[in-house]
Coordinates of N, CA, C and O in Angstrom, one line a residue:
X204 N -55.0 -27.1 -33.7 CA -54.0 -27.9 -33.0 C -54.5 -28.6 -31.8 O -55.3 -28.0 -31.0
X205 N -54.2 -29.9 -31.8 CA -54.7 -30.7 -30.7 C -53.8 -30.6 -29.5 O -52.6 -30.6 -29.6
X206 N -54.4 -30.5 -28.3 CA -53.6 -30.5 -27.1 C -53.2 -31.9 -26.7 O -53.9 -32.8 -26.8
X207 N -51.9 -32.0 -26.3 CA -51.4 -33.3 -25.9 C -51.7 -33.5 -24.4 O -51.7 -32.5 -23.6
X208 N -52.0 -34.7 -24.1 CA -52.2 -35.1 -22.7 C -50.9 -35.1 -21.9 O -49.9 -35.5 -22.4
X209 N -51.0 -34.6 -20.6 CA -49.9 -34.7 -19.8 C -49.8 -36.2 -19.2 O -50.7 -36.9 -19.3
X210 N -48.6 -36.5 -18.7 CA -48.5 -37.9 -18.1 C -49.5 -38.1 -17.0 O -50.1 -39.2 -17.0
X211 N -49.8 -37.1 -16.2 CA -50.8 -37.3 -15.1 C -52.2 -37.5 -15.7 O -53.0 -38.2 -15.0
X212 N -52.5 -37.0 -16.9 CA -53.8 -37.3 -17.5 C -53.8 -38.6 -18.3 O -54.8 -39.2 -18.3
X213 N -52.7 -39.0 -18.8 CA -52.6 -40.2 -19.6 C -52.6 -41.5 -18.8 O -53.2 -42.4 -19.2
X214 N -51.9 -41.5 -17.7 CA -51.8 -42.7 -16.8 C -53.1 -43.3 -16.5 O -53.4 -44.4 -16.7
X215 N -54.1 -42.5 -15.9 CA -55.3 -43.1 -15.6 C -56.1 -43.6 -16.8 O -56.8 -44.7 -16.6
X216 N -56.0 -43.0 -17.9 CA -56.6 -43.5 -19.1 C -56.1 -44.9 -19.5 O -56.8 -45.8 -19.8
X217 N -54.7 -45.0 -19.5 CA -54.1 -46.2 -19.9 C -54.3 -47.3 -18.9 O -54.5 -48.5 -19.3
X218 N -54.4 -47.0 -17.6 CA -54.6 -48.0 -16.6 C -56.1 -48.5 -16.7 O -56.3 -49.7 -16.7
X219 N -57.0 -47.6 -16.9 CA -58.4 -48.0 -17.0 C -58.6 -48.9 -18.2 O -59.3 -49.9 -18.2
X220 N -57.9 -48.6 -19.4 CA -58.0 -49.4 -20.6 C -57.4 -50.8 -20.4 O -58.0 -51.8 -20.8
X221 N -56.2 -50.8 -19.7 CA -55.6 -52.1 -19.4 C -56.5 -53.0 -18.5 O -56.7 -54.2 -18.8
X222 N -57.0 -52.4 -17.5 CA -57.9 -53.2 -16.6 C -59.2 -53.6 -17.4 O -59.6 -54.8 -17.3
X223 N -59.7 -52.8 -18.1 CA -60.9 -53.1 -18.9 C -60.6 -54.3 -19.9 O -61.4 -55.2 -20.0
X224 N -59.5 -54.2 -20.5 CA -59.1 -55.3 -21.5 C -59.0 -56.6 -20.8 O -59.5 -57.6 -21.3
X225 N -58.3 -56.6 -19.6 CA -58.2 -57.9 -18.9 C -59.5 -58.4 -18.4 O -59.8 -59.6 -18.4
X226 N -60.3 -57.5 -17.9 CA -61.6 -58.0 -17.3 C -62.7 -58.2 -18.3 O -63.8 -58.7 -18.0
X227 N -62.5 -57.7 -19.5 CA -63.5 -57.8 -20.6 C -64.7 -56.9 -20.3 O -65.9 -57.3 -20.6
X228 N -64.5 -55.7 -19.8 CA -65.6 -54.8 -19.6 C -65.2 -53.5 -20.2 O -64.1 -53.2 -20.5
X229 N -66.2 -52.6 -20.5 CA -65.9 -51.3 -21.1 C -65.2 -50.5 -20.0 O -65.5 -50.5 -18.9
X230 N -64.2 -49.7 -20.5 CA -63.5 -48.8 -19.5 C -64.4 -47.9 -18.7 O -64.2 -47.6 -17.5
X231 N -65.5 -47.5 -19.3 CA -66.5 -46.6 -18.7 C -67.2 -47.3 -17.6 O -67.9 -46.6 -16.7
X232 N -67.2 -48.6 -17.5 CA -67.9 -49.4 -16.5 C -67.2 -49.5 -15.2 O -67.7 -49.9 -14.2
X233 N -65.9 -49.0 -15.2 CA -65.0 -49.2 -14.1 C -65.1 -48.0 -13.2 O -64.8 -46.8 -13.6
X234 N -65.4 -48.2 -11.9 CA -65.3 -47.1 -10.9 C -63.9 -47.2 -10.4 O -63.5 -48.3 -9.9
X235 N -63.1 -46.1 -10.5 CA -61.7 -46.2 -10.1 C -61.5 -46.5 -8.6 O -60.4 -47.0 -8.3
X236 N -62.4 -46.4 -7.8 CA -62.3 -46.7 -6.4 C -62.8 -48.1 -6.0 O -62.6 -48.5 -4.8
X237 N -63.4 -48.8 -6.9 CA -64.0 -50.1 -6.6 C -62.9 -51.2 -6.7 O -62.1 -51.2 -7.6
X238 N -62.9 -52.1 -5.7 CA -62.0 -53.2 -5.7 C -62.2 -54.0 -7.0 O -63.3 -54.3 -7.4
X239 N -61.1 -54.3 -7.6 CA -61.1 -55.0 -8.9 C -61.7 -56.4 -8.8 O -62.2 -57.0 -9.7
X240 N -61.5 -57.0 -7.6 CA -62.1 -58.3 -7.3 C -63.6 -58.3 -7.5 O -64.2 -59.3 -7.9
X241 N -64.3 -57.1 -7.3 CA -65.7 -57.0 -7.5 C -66.1 -57.1 -9.0 O -67.2 -57.4 -9.3
X242 N -65.1 -56.9 -9.8 CA -65.4 -57.0 -11.3 C -65.0 -58.4 -11.8 O -65.0 -58.6 -13.0
X243 N -64.5 -59.2 -10.9 CA -64.1 -60.6 -11.2 C -62.6 -60.8 -11.4 O -62.2 -61.9 -11.8
X244 N -61.8 -59.9 -10.9 CA -60.3 -60.1 -11.0 C -60.0 -61.2 -10.0 O -60.3 -61.1 -8.8
X245 N -59.3 -62.2 -10.5 CA -58.8 -63.3 -9.7 C -57.3 -63.4 -9.8 O -56.7 -62.6 -10.4
X246 N -56.7 -64.5 -9.2 CA -55.3 -64.6 -9.3 C -54.7 -64.7 -10.7 O -53.7 -64.2 -11.0
X247 N -55.4 -65.4 -11.5 CA -55.0 -65.6 -12.9 C -55.1 -64.3 -13.7 O -54.1 -63.9 -14.4
X248 N -56.2 -63.6 -13.6 CA -56.4 -62.4 -14.3 C -55.5 -61.3 -13.7 O -55.1 -60.3 -14.4
X249 N -55.2 -61.4 -12.4 CA -54.2 -60.4 -11.8 C -52.9 -60.5 -12.4 O -52.2 -59.5 -12.7
X250 N -52.4 -61.8 -12.7 CA -51.1 -61.9 -13.4 C -51.2 -61.3 -14.8 O -50.3 -60.6 -15.3
X251 N -52.3 -61.6 -15.5 CA -52.5 -61.0 -16.9 C -52.5 -59.5 -16.8 O -51.8 -58.9 -17.7
X252 N -53.1 -58.9 -15.8 CA -53.1 -57.5 -15.7 C -51.7 -56.9 -15.4 O -51.3 -55.9 -16.0
X253 N -51.0 -57.6 -14.5 CA -49.6 -57.1 -14.2 C -48.8 -57.1 -15.5 O -48.1 -56.2 -15.8
X254 N -48.9 -58.2 -16.3 CA -48.1 -58.3 -17.5 C -48.5 -57.2 -18.5 O -47.6 -56.5 -19.1
X255 N -49.8 -57.0 -18.6 CA -50.3 -55.9 -19.5 C -49.8 -54.5 -19.0 O -49.3 -53.7 -19.8
X256 N -49.8 -54.2 -17.7 CA -49.4 -53.0 -17.2 C -47.9 -52.8 -17.4 O -47.4 -51.7 -17.8
X257 N -47.1 -53.9 -17.2 CA -45.7 -53.8 -17.5 C -45.4 -53.5 -18.9 O -44.5 -52.7 -19.2
X258 N -46.1 -54.1 -19.8 CA -45.9 -53.8 -21.3 C -46.3 -52.4 -21.7 O -45.6 -51.7 -22.4
X259 N -47.5 -51.9 -21.2 CA -48.0 -50.6 -21.5 C -47.1 -49.5 -21.0 O -46.8 -48.6 -21.8
X260 N -46.6 -49.7 -19.8 CA -45.8 -48.6 -19.2 C -44.3 -48.8 -19.2 O -43.6 -48.0 -18.7
X261 N -43.9 -50.0 -19.8 CA -42.5 -50.3 -19.9 C -41.9 -50.3 -18.5 O -40.9 -49.6 -18.3
X262 N -42.5 -51.0 -17.5 CA -42.0 -51.0 -16.2 C -42.0 -52.4 -15.7 O -42.5 -53.3 -16.4
X263 N -41.4 -52.6 -14.5 CA -41.4 -54.0 -13.9 C -42.1 -53.8 -12.6 O -41.7 -52.9 -11.8
X264 N -43.1 -54.6 -12.3 CA -43.9 -54.5 -11.1 C -43.5 -55.8 -10.2 O -43.8 -56.9 -10.6
X265 N -42.8 -55.6 -9.2 CA -42.4 -56.7 -8.3 C -43.6 -57.4 -7.8 O -44.6 -56.8 -7.4
X266 N -43.5 -58.7 -7.6 CA -44.7 -59.5 -7.1 C -45.2 -59.0 -5.8 O -46.4 -58.9 -5.6
X267 N -44.3 -58.5 -4.9 CA -44.7 -58.1 -3.6 C -45.6 -56.8 -3.7 O -46.3 -56.5 -2.8
X268 N -45.5 -56.1 -4.8 CA -46.3 -54.9 -5.0 C -47.7 -55.1 -5.5 O -48.6 -54.3 -5.4
X269 N -47.9 -56.3 -6.1 CA -49.2 -56.5 -6.8 C -50.3 -56.5 -5.8 O -51.4 -56.2 -6.2
X270 N -50.1 -56.9 -4.6 CA -51.1 -56.9 -3.6 C -51.7 -55.5 -3.2 O -52.8 -55.4 -2.8
X271 N -50.9 -54.5 -3.5 CA -51.3 -53.1 -3.2 C -52.2 -52.6 -4.3 O -52.8 -51.5 -4.2
X272 N -52.3 -53.3 -5.5 CA -52.9 -52.7 -6.6 C -54.3 -53.3 -6.8 O -54.7 -54.1 -7.6
X273 N -55.2 -52.9 -5.8 CA -56.5 -53.4 -5.7 C -57.6 -52.7 -6.5 O -58.7 -53.2 -6.7
X274 N -57.3 -51.4 -6.9 CA -58.3 -50.6 -7.6 C -57.6 -49.9 -8.7 O -56.4 -49.8 -8.8
X275 N -58.4 -49.3 -9.6 CA -57.8 -48.5 -10.7 C -57.0 -47.3 -10.1 O -55.9 -47.0 -10.6
X276 N -57.6 -46.7 -9.1 CA -56.9 -45.6 -8.4 C -55.6 -46.1 -7.8 O -54.5 -45.4 -7.9
X277 N -55.6 -47.3 -7.2 CA -54.3 -47.8 -6.6 C -53.2 -48.0 -7.7 O -52.1 -47.6 -7.5
X278 N -53.6 -48.5 -8.8 CA -52.7 -48.8 -9.9 C -52.2 -47.5 -10.4 O -51.0 -47.3 -10.6
X279 N -53.1 -46.5 -10.7 CA -52.7 -45.2 -11.2 C -51.7 -44.5 -10.2 O -50.6 -44.0 -10.7
X280 N -52.0 -44.5 -8.9 CA -51.1 -43.9 -8.0 C -49.8 -44.6 -7.9 O -48.7 -43.9 -7.9
X281 N -49.8 -45.9 -8.0 CA -48.5 -46.7 -8.0 C -47.6 -46.3 -9.2 O -46.5 -46.0 -9.0
X282 N -48.2 -46.3 -10.4 CA -47.5 -46.0 -11.6 C -46.9 -44.6 -11.6 O -45.8 -44.3 -11.9
X283 N -47.7 -43.7 -11.1 CA -47.3 -42.3 -11.0 C -46.2 -42.1 -10.0 O -45.2 -41.4 -10.1
X284 N -46.3 -42.9 -8.9 CA -45.3 -42.8 -7.8 C -43.9 -43.4 -8.2 O -42.9 -42.9 -7.8
X285 N -43.9 -44.5 -9.0 CA -42.7 -45.0 -9.5 C -42.0 -44.3 -10.6 O -40.9 -44.6 -11.0
X286 N -42.8 -43.3 -11.1 CA -42.2 -42.4 -12.0 C -42.3 -42.6 -13.5 O -41.4 -42.4 -14.3
X287 N -43.5 -43.1 -13.9 CA -43.8 -43.3 -15.3 C -43.8 -42.0 -16.0 O -44.3 -41.0 -15.5

């Protein structure tokens, strides 16, 4: 029998995959504490990332909150805090 992942285990995996998809890098290449701008995230790809995160987690991220989402860890914490 396979163990199911808890929400706390699943969120970082899904966030890392979404970020990797938008940036075009392997998920394993992302350091969760590194600023996404260092990987090439710009204003256009930031919008793409927000849309992808909203779809993956079935949430709405207000524009005012996107500035707080600068790292994989920031995004993970945010999604867990809003109650995914």
